[in-house]
Each structure stands twice: as C-alpha cells, then as structure tokens.
Coordinates of C-alpha atoms and ligand atoms in Angstrom, one line a residue:
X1 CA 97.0 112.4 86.5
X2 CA 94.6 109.9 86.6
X3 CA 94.4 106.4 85.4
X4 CA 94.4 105.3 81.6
X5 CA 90.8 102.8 80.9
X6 CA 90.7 102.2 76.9
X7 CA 88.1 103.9 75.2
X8 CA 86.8 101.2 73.8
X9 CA 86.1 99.8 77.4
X10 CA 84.6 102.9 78.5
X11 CA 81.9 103.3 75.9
X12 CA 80.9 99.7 77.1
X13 CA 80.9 100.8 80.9
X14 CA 79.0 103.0 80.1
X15 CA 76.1 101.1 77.9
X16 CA 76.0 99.1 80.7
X17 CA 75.9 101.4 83.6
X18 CA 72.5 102.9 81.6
X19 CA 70.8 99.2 81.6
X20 CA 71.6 98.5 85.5
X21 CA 71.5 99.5 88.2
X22 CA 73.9 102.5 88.6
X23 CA 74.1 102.3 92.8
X24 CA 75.2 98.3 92.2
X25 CA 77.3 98.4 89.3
X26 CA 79.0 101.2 91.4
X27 CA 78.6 100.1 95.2
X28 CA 81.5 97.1 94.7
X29 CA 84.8 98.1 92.9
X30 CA 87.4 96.5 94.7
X31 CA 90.9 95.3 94.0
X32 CA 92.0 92.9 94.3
X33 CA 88.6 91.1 93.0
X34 CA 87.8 89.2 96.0
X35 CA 87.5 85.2 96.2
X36 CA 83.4 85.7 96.2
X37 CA 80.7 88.4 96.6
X38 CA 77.2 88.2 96.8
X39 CA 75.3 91.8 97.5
X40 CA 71.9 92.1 99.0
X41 CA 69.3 94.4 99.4
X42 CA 69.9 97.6 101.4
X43 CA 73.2 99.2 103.5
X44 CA 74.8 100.3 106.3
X45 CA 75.1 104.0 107.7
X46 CA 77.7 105.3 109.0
X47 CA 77.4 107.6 111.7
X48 CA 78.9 109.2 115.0
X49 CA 77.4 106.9 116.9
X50 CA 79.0 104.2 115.2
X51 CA 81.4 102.2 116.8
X52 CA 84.6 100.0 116.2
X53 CA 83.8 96.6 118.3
X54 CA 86.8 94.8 118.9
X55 CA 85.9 91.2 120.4
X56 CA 89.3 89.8 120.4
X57 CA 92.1 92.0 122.1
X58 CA 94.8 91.1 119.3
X59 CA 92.8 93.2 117.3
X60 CA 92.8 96.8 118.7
X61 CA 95.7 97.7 116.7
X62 CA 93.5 96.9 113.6
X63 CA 90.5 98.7 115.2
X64 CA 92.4 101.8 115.9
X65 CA 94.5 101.8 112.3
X66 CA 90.1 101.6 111.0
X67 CA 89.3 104.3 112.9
X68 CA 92.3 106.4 111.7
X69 CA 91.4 105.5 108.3
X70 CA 87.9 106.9 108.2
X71 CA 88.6 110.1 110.6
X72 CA 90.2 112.9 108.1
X73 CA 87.3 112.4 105.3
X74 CA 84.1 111.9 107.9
X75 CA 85.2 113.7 110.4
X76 CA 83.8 110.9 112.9
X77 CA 86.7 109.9 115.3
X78 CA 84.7 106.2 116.3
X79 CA 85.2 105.1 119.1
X80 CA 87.1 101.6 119.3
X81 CA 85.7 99.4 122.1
X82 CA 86.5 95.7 123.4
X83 CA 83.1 94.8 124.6
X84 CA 80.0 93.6 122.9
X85 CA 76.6 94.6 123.5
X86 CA 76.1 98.0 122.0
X87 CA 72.9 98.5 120.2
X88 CA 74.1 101.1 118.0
X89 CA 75.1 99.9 114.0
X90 CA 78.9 98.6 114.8
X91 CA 81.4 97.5 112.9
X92 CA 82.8 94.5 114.5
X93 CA 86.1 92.9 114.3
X94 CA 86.8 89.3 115.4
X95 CA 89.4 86.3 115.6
X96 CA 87.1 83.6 114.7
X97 CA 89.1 79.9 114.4
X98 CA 86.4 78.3 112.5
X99 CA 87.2 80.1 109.4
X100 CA 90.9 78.7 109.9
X101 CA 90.3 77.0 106.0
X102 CA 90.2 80.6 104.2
X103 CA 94.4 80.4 105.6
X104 CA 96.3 82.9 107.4
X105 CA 95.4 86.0 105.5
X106 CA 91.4 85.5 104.5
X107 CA 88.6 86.9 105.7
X108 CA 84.6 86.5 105.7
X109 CA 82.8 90.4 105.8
X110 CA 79.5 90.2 106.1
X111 CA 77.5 93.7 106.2
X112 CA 73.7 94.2 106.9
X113 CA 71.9 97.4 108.0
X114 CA 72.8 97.1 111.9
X115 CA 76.0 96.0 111.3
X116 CA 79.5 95.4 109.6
X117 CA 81.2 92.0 110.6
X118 CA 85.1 91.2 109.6
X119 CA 85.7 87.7 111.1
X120 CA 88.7 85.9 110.5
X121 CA 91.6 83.0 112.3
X122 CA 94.1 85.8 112.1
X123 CA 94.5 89.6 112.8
X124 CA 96.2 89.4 109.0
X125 CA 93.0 88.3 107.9
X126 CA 91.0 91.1 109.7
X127 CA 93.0 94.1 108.8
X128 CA 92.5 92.8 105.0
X129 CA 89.1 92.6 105.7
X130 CA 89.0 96.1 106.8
X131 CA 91.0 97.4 103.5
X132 CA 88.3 95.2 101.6
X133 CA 85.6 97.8 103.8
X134 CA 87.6 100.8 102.8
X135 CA 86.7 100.0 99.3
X136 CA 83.1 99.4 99.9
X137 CA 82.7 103.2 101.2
X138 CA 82.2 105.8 99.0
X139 CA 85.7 106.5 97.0
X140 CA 85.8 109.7 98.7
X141 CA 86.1 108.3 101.8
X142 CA 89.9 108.8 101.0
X143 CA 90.2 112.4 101.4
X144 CA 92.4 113.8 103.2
X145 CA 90.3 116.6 104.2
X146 CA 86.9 116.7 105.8
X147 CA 83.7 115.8 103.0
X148 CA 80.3 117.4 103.3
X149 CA 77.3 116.4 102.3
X150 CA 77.9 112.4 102.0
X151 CA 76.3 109.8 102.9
X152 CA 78.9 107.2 104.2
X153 CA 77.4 103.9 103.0
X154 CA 78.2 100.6 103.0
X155 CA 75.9 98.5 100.7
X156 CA 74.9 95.7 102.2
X157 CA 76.9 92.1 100.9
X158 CA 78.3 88.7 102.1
X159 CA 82.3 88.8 100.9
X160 CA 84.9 85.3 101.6
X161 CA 88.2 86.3 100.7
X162 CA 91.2 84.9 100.3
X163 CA 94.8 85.2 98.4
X164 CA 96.2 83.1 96.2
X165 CA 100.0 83.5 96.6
X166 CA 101.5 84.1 100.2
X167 CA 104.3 86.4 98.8
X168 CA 103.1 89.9 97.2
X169 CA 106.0 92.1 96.6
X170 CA 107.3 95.3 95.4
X171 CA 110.7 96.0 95.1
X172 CA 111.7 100.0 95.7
X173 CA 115.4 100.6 95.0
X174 CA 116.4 103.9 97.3
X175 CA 120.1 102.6 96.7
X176 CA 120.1 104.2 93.3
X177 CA 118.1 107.5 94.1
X178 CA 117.3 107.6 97.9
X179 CA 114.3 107.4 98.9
X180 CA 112.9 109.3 102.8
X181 CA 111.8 107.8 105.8
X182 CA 108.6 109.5 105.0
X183 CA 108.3 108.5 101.1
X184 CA 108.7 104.8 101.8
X185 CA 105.7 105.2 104.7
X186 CA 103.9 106.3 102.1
X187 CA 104.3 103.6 99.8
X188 CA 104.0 100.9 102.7
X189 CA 100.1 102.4 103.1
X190 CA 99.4 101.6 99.5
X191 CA 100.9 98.0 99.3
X192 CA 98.8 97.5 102.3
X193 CA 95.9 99.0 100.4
X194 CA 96.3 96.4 97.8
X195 CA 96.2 93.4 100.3
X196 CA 100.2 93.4 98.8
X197 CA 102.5 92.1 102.0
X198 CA 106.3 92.3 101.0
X199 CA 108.3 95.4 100.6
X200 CA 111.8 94.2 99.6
X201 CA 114.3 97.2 100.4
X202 CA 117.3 97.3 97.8
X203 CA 119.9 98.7 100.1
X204 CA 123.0 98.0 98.6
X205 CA 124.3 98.7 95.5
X206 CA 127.1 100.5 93.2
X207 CA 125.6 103.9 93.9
X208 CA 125.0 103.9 97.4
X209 CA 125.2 102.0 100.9
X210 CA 121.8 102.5 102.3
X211 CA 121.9 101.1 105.6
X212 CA 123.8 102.1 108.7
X213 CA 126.6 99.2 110.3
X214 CA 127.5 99.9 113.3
X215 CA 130.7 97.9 113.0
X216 CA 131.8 99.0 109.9
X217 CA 130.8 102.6 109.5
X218 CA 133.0 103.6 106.4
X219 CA 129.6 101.7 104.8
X220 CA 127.4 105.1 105.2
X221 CA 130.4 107.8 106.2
X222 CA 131.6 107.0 102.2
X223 CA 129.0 104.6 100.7
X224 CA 126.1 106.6 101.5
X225 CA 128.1 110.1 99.8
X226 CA 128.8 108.2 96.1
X227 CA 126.9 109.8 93.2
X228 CA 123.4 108.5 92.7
X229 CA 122.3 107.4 89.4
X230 CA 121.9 111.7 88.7
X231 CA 125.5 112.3 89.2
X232 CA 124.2 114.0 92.5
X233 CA 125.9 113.6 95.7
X234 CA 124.2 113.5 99.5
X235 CA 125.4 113.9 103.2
X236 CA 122.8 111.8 104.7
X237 CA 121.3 108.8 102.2
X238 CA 121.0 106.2 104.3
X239 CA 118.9 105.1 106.8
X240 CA 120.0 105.2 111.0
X241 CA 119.6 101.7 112.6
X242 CA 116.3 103.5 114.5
X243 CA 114.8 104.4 111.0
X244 CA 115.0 101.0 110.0
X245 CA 113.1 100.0 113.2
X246 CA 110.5 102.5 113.0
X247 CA 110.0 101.2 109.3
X248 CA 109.7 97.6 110.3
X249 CA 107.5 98.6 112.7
X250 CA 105.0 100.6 110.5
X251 CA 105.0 98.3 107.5
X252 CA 104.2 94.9 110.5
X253 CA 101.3 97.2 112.3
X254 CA 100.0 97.5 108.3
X255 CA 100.9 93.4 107.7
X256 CA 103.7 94.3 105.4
X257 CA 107.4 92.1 105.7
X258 CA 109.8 94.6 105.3
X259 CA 112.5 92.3 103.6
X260 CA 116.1 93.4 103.6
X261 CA 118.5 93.3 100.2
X262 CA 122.1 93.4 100.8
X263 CA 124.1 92.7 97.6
X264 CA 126.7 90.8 97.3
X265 CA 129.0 89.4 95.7
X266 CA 128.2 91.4 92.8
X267 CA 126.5 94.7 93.2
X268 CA 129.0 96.0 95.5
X269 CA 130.7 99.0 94.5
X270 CA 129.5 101.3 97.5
X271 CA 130.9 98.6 99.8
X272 CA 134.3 98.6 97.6
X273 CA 134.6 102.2 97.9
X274 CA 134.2 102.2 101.8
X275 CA 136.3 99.1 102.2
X276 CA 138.5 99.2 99.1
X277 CA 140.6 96.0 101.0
X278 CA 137.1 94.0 100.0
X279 CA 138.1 94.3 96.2
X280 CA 139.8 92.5 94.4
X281 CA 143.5 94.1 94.5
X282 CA 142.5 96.5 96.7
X283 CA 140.9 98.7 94.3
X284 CA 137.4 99.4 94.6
X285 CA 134.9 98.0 92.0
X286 CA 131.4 96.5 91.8
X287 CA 132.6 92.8 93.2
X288 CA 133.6 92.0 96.4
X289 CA 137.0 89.6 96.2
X290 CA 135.4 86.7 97.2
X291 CA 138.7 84.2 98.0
X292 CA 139.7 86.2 101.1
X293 CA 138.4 84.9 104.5
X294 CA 138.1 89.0 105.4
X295 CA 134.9 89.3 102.8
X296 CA 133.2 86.8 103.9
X297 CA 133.7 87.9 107.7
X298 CA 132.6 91.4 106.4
X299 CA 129.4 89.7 104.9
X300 CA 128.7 88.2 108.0
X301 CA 129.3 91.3 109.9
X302 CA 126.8 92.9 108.1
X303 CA 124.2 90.2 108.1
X304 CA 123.8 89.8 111.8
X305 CA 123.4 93.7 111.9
X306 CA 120.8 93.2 109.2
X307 CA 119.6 90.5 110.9
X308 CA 118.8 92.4 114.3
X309 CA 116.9 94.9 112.5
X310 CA 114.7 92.9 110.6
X311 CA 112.7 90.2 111.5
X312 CA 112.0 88.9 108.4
X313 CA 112.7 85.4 108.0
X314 CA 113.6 85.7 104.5
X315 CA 116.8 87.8 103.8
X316 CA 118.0 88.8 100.2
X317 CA 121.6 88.6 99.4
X318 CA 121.2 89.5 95.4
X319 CA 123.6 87.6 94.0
X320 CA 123.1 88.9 90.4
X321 CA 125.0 90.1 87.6
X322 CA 128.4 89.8 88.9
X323 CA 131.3 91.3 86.2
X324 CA 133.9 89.1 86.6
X325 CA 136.9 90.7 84.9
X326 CA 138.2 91.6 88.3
X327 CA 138.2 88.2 89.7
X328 CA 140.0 86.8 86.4
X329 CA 142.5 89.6 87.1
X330 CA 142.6 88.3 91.0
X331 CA 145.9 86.9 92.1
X332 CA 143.4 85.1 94.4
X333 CA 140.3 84.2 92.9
X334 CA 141.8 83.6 89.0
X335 CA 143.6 80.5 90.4
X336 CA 140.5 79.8 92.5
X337 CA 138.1 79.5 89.0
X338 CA 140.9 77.4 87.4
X339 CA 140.7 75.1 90.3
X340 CA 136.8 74.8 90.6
X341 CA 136.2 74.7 87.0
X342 CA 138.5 71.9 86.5
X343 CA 136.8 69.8 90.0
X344 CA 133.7 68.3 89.9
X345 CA 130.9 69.5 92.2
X346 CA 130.2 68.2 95.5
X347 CA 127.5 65.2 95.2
X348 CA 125.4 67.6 97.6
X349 CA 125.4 70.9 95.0
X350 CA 122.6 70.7 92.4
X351 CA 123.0 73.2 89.4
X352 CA 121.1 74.7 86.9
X353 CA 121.7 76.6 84.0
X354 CA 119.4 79.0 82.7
X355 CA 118.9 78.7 79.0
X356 CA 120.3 82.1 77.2
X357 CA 118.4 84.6 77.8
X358 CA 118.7 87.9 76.2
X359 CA 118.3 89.7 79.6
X360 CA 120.6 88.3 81.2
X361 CA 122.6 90.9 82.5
X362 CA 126.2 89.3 82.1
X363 CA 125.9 85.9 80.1
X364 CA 126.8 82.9 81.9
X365 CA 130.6 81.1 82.1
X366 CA 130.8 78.2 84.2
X367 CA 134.2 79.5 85.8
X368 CA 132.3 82.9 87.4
X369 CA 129.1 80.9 88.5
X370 CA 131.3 78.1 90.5
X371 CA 133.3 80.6 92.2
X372 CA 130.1 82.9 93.2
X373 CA 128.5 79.2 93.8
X374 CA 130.9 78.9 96.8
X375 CA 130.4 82.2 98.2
X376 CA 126.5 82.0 97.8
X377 CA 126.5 78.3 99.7
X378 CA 128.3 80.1 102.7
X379 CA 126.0 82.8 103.2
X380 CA 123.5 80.0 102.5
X381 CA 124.3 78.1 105.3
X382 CA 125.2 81.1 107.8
X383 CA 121.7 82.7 107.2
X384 CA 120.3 78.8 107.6
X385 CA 122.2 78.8 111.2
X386 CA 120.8 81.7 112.7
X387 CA 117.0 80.4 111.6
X388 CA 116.6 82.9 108.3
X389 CA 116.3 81.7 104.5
X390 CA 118.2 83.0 102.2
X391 CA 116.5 84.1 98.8
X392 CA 119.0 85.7 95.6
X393 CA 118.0 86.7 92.1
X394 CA 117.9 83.3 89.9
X395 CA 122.2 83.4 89.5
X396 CA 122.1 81.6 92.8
X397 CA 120.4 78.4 90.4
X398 CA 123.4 78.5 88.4
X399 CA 126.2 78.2 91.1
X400 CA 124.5 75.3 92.3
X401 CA 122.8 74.8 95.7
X402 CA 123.0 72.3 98.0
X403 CA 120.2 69.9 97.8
X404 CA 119.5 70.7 101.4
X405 CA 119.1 74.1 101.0
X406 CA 116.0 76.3 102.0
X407 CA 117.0 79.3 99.7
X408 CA 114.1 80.9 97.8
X409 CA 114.9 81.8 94.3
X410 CA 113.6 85.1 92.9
X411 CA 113.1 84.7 89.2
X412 CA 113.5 87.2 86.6
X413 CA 115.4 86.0 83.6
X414 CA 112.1 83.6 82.0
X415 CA 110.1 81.2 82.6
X416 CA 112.9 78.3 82.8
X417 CA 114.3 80.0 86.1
X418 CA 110.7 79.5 87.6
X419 CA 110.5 75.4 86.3
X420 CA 114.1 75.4 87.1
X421 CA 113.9 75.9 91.0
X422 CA 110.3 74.2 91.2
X423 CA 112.1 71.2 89.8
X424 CA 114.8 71.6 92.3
X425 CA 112.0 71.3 95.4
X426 CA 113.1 75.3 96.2
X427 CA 110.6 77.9 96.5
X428 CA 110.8 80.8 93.9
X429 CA 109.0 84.1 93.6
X430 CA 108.0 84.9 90.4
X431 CA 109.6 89.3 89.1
X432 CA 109.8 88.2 85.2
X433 CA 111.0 90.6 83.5
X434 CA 109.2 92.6 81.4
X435 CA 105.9 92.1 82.4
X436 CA 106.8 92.7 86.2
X437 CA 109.9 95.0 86.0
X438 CA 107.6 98.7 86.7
X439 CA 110.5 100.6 85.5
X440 CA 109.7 99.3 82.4
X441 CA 107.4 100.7 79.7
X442 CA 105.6 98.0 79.7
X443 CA 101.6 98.1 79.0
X444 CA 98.7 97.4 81.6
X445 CA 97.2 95.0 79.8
X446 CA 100.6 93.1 79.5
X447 CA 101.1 93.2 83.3
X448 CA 97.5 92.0 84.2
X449 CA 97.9 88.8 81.5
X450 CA 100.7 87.5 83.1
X451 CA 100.5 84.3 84.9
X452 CA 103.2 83.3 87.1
X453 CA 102.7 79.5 87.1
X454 CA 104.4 78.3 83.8
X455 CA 102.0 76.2 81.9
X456 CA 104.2 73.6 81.4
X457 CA 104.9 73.2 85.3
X458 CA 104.0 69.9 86.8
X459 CA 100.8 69.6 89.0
X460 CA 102.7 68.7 91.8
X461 CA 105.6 71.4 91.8
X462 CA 102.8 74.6 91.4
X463 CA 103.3 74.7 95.4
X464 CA 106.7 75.8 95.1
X465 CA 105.1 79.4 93.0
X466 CA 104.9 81.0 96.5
X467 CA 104.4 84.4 94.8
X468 CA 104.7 87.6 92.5
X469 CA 106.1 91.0 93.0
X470 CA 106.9 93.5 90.6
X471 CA 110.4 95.6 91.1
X472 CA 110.7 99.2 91.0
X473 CA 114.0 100.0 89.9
X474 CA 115.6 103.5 90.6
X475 CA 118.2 104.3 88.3
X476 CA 115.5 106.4 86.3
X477 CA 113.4 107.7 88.8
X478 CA 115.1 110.6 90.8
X479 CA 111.7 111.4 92.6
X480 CA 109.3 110.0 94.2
X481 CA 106.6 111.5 91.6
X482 CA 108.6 109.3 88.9
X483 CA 108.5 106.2 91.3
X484 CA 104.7 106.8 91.6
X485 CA 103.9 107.5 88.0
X486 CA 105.7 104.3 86.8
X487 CA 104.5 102.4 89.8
X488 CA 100.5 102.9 89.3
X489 CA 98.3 101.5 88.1
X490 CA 100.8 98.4 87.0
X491 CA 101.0 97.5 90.4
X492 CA 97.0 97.2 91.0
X493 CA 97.2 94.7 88.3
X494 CA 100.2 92.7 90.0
X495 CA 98.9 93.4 92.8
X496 CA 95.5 91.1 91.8
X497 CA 97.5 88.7 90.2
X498 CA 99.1 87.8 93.3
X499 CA 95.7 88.1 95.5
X500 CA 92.8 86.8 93.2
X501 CA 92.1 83.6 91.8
X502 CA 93.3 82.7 88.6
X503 CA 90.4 81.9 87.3
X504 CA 88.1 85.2 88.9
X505 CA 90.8 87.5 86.8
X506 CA 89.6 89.3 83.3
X507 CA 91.3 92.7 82.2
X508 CA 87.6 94.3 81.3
X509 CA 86.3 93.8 84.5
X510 CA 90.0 95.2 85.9
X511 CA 89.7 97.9 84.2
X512 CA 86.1 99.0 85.5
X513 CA 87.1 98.8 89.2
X514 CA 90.4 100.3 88.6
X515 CA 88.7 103.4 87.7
X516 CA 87.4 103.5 91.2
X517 CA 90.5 102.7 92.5
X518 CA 92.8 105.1 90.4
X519 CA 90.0 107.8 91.9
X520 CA 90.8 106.7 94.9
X521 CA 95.0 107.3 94.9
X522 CA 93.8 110.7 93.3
X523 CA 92.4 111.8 96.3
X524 CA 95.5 110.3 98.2
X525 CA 97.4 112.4 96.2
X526 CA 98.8 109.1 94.6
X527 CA 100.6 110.1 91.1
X528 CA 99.5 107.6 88.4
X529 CA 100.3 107.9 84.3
X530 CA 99.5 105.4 81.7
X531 CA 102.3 104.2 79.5
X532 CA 102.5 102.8 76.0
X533 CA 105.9 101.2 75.1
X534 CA 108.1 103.6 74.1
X535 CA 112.1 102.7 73.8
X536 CA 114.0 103.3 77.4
Ligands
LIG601 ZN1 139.7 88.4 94.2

C-alpha cells in the first residue's frame, strides 16, 4: 500500500508541478530535507563505465556497499577503485578534514556533468552522503530487479549536510513477537536509508528472553519458549550469541548502533520463569527480588555477556513500570522499602519526580522508586566501571541518581521528564509518547510537528536533547507486515525530525518528498498504511 499525502496537498502539488519545471520540482526529493541545496544547470550520467573512486582507504566499505546499491536496478556492477586519475565520469568518495565543522556525520556532495563528489571528516559522513545520492537517482533506482529503458541521472547540485541530533532511534521489540535474523537486516537498511543511526533491541521482557547467556542458559532453554503476546509458543525465539554478532556487524558496516535492552528490575517475567529463585519468594513474576545479593550477581552476569556482544557504549537496562505488589509481599524487600522510605537520601542521590502523568504505566510511590533507586545506582555504577553508560526509561529520574552519574535518560512520560534530566546536567533522548510511540495510531501530521526541545527549556541545557527515536512496540504486531505498516511513513517524519534543522522542517513540503520516498519503499517491497486515530 502506498503512502497517505492529503488531498488537499495534492491538488496543490500538482498546480504547481504545471507552472515549473517538472524535471526540478522532481529531480530533488530527499528525506531527511538536507541542511542546504542549491541545483544547477545540467546532470550526471550514469554509465558502465562509471566508476566508484575511493581516495581514502577507510572508505572502500562505503564504496563497495554504493556499488551493491545501484547493481540489481542498473545492472551496472561499478567498479570501486582506490586511485585517482580516471577520465571517465566518477563518483568519488573522500575523507576530507577540512570539512571537520559539518561534525562527525555531515557531508558536502557536490555533482557536475563529469563527476559526483561525497567529501567529508568521517566515513559516517560519506556513507550519508551516498544515501543522500541514492535519493538523487531516479526512484526506480530501487528495484530489485533489472530497469530498462532509464536514464540514470543525477541532476547536477551543490548539497552541505548535516544532522541535528546525534541519537536517531527506533525501538523494535522482538521480545513480544520475535522478530528473524533476516527481518531485523531488513529494517537496519531502512534506518540507514533515513540517515537514522540507533536500533535499540528490546530483548527482555515478560514474554520472552531474547538473547542467548552462556552462563545462565535456563534464559533461552525456558524464557525464549513462553507465550508471545499471541498466546503462541516457539522452540527457537531468541538470538545465538553469533547472530547477535553478525547483526552488530551489519547495522556498524551501514553506521547503525545496535543498542542492547535488557530489562530489569521490572520487566522480567521471562527471566523469573527461567530462574524462579530471582523472584520474589521464589515464584516467578514480572520483578526480579531485588534485596538478594544473587540478582544483582545474575544482572551482572548477564551484562558483561551483553557487554561482549555489543559494542555500544550506551547500554539499556529499562527500568520501567515495575508492579510492586511482590516486593511489598517480600520477606526481604518489604522491610527494605520501610527502611529506605523512612532514611533520607544520600547527599550524592538527586531525585526527581515526574508530575502525574496519565501514562504512566504504574503511578509513582516513594517506597517502590527508593528501592528500585538502589538497584538502578548499582548497575549504574557497574556499567560506569567497565567504560559503558547506562540509559533507562525516565523511572530511573525518580529513584534518584547520583549526581555523578553518566546515565542517559530516555523520556517518554511528557515533557517534564525531558526538563527534568536537562536540569539534572544528564543527557536524555526524547520517545514521548504519543507522538513517537509507532504502535500508536497516531497521525502523520502529529508525528512530524513534534519538537523534542521543550520550549520552556533553558538556552543553556538544549545540549543535553541528544536525540529522538520513535519505539515500535510488539505486543500488537505479530508480523513483520504489521511492524512495517505501523512503522512507515511515521518514521520518515521522525526520522527528519531528528536529522533536519528545526527551522528547514514544514509538513507540506514533507509531504511532497515523501511521495518520492513512499515510492521508493514500494519498490523495496516496504509495507506502508496511513492511519487516522482510531481507539487501540
Ligand atoms: Zn523481594
């Protein structure tokens, strides 16, 4: 199915595609809108002759991951080379320090009739300079199968690029309806297509255990058998230790941080059931007993698998939406609240409690958050000593932190978890939910008008925004059509929001290159719908 544009806007495309020139007005649709574009007269040609220049050796991954790009639909296999010197057209990649300002991920592209120029400090910035090129080919340049009868073109234009926020996420969730190897490959290509460059991997939850431990395989031999959010039952729903590196590997050769979630303490029912002597009497349920030295060796047993796997430097422990009847029923842990709540907290542990929020999963009570606050400061610390930062859903705020802490805050209950952490000197990504929660029905337009930066947020603190990503939840999407369907085209427009200047954003214009783009996943057999709210 392809992509929803308003009627309204298409009448108006269309009025204006009659008065202009049509080649122009169509030659440029890319998203995410680039920093600045000025066109000029004429284009490039692709032909066999054509070859993939590679001046800097870093780059020949990028060269070779170009020339796989462009293969199936020309049928031109181009030859990537290291030398200069050729006098046929080229397209020519190079590491070029002078344009160190545009940051770690921009890119200049320059194209004239002879050639097609990427330049930028790092190969980050190159490969996005080559996804910026994929767009600047005709759309069908994305077949699959070999097109006839085209002309591949580049129109000639002088593009500077870079993002706005260093973090770009999407959250896929195969803990509540698995997810292959193969389908998550899949998605990696089009985050990468979208200049997006985190994938955060929800392996952990109730319903399943995800992620092969070597030391504690009860994990996958009964975690990854539970009943996924269909009532179904699997033999094999998790991924081997060699999957995981093969994924890492693919989403870093495409400039995508595969970022590992392991949920604790809440969240934790597939643990439970594999370990029941992690629950709370011994019974298995969604928390993990946290006032037994035995969980907390188990946490760390896990992490420095987890660790080994994925390079990442920013690991996600949850920490959301813990039910705390168990722990009040806890031999161990009741007494443990009672103490804490009646104690003051360390001089060195800031809180900060979220004002009520209706989505708040479980409401806060000052007993639960001080006793998760303990457990979340350990792991804090651990994942600090082996050189990785901890991030957790905003619950980790209202524990309290210590003021030393590196931990990044994800927020998603409002606006006040985002101010909240700024004002607290700790980094947060911004997953609000509605506007960024894709398993929601929530409309394109909505998506795209969402800022991340609260407007009330001092000048000073808008640093500490380090980025956006919307989360793909799985409890309602038991295939991977449903995960594409509710995924595009919302994530184009998050996807923009997190890579375009604020100010170069504007949902018409949006909507006229997301027609190009929506084409463009048709042809990569992408499934797309377009939603109007409609009650879960
Ligand atoms: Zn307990």
């Amino acid at each position: 199915m392809g992509c929803f544009i308003p009627a309204a806007i298409a009448v108006v495309l269309s009025g204006v595609m009659a008065t202009r020139s049509v080649a122009a007005e169509a030659a440029i649709q890319i998203i995410p809108q680039p920093r600045s574009i000025q066109p000029a007269a004429g284009s490039f040609v692709l032909t066999p002759t054509t070859a993939i220049l590679v001046i800097s050796p870093e780059l020949a991954s990028v060269g070779r991951y170009l020339a796989d790009l462009l293969a199936p639909a020309t049928g031109i296999k181009l030859d990537v080379r290291q030398a200069g010197g050729s006098e046929a057209p080229s397209i020519v990649l190079q590491l070029d320090q002078a344009l160190a300002d545009l940051g770690r991920e921009g890119y200049a592209l320059e194209c004239t009739p002879e050639a097609v120029t990427i330049r930028a400090a790092n190969p980050a910035g190159v490969f996005y300079g080559v996804q910026t090129l994929r767009q600047l080919f005709p759309i069908r340049i994305e077949s699959r199968q070999q097109v006839e009868g085209i002309a591949w073109t580049v129109p000639c234009v002088s593009i500077k690029d870079q993002p706005r926020f260093q973090w770009r996420g999407y959250l896929l969730d195969p803990a509540r309806h698995f997810r292959t190897k193969e389908e998550i490959m899949h998605l990696i290509d089009l985050l990468a297509m979208q200049k997006l460059n985190v994938m955060q991997l929800h392996l952990t939850d109730d319903q399943g255990w995800r992620i092969e431990i070597k030391k504690h395989p009860e994990l996958t031999a009964t975690g990854a058998r539970l009943a996924d959010c269909s009532g179904k039952k699997g033999e094999h729903w998790f991924y081997r230790q060699e999957d995981i590196r093969e994924l890492v590997a693919y989403a870093a050769n495409r400039q995508v941080t595969l970022v590992p979630e392991i949920e604790m303490p809440g969240h934790s029912g597939a643990a439970t059931a594999s370990y029941p002597a992690l629950a709370c009497g011994g019974t298995p349920s969604s928390a993990l007993c946290v006032s037994q030295e035995r969980t907390f060796e188990f946490a760390r047993d896990v992490l420095d698998e987890v660790l080994a796997l994925f390079p990442s430097p920013l690991v996600h422990i949850g920490a959301d939406e813990v039910t705390p009847a168990r722990w009040r029923a806890c031999p161990q842990c009741k007494p443990q609240m009672d103490k804490l709540a009646q104690t003051a907290l360390p001089a060195e542990v800031t809180p900060f409690r979220l004002p009520a929020n209706p989505m708040a999963g479980v409401p806060f009570q000052e007993d639960v958050a001080r006793l998760q606050g303990e457990f979340v400061r350990r792991i804090d610390q651990y994942l600090t000593s082996k050189g990785r930062r901890m991030v957790g859903w905003d619950e980790i705020l209202e524990g309290g932190l210590r003021t030393d802490s590196r931990a990044v805050v994800m927020a998603w209950r409002g606006a006040a978890a985002v101010s909240g952490a700024a004002g607290r000197k700790l980094d947060v990504v911004v997953t609000l939910h509605p506007d960024l929660y894709l398993d929601n029905a929530t409309r394109l337009e909505q998506t795209y008008a969402f800022e991340p930066v609260p407007s009330d947020l001092p000048a000073g603190q808008e640093a500490r925004v380090i980025g956006v990503q919307g989360n793909m939840w799985g409890e309602a999407t038991p295939t991977i059509q449903r995960v594409e369907e509710q995924t595009f085209p919302r994530l184009c427009a998050i996807a923009e929001t997190g890579w375009s200047a604020r100010n170069n954003r504007n949902f018409q214009g949006f909507t006229t290159r997301l027609a190009s783009f929506c084409r463009r996943l048709d042809l990569l057999g992408v499934r797309q719908t377009s939603r109007e709210p409609s009650p879960k």
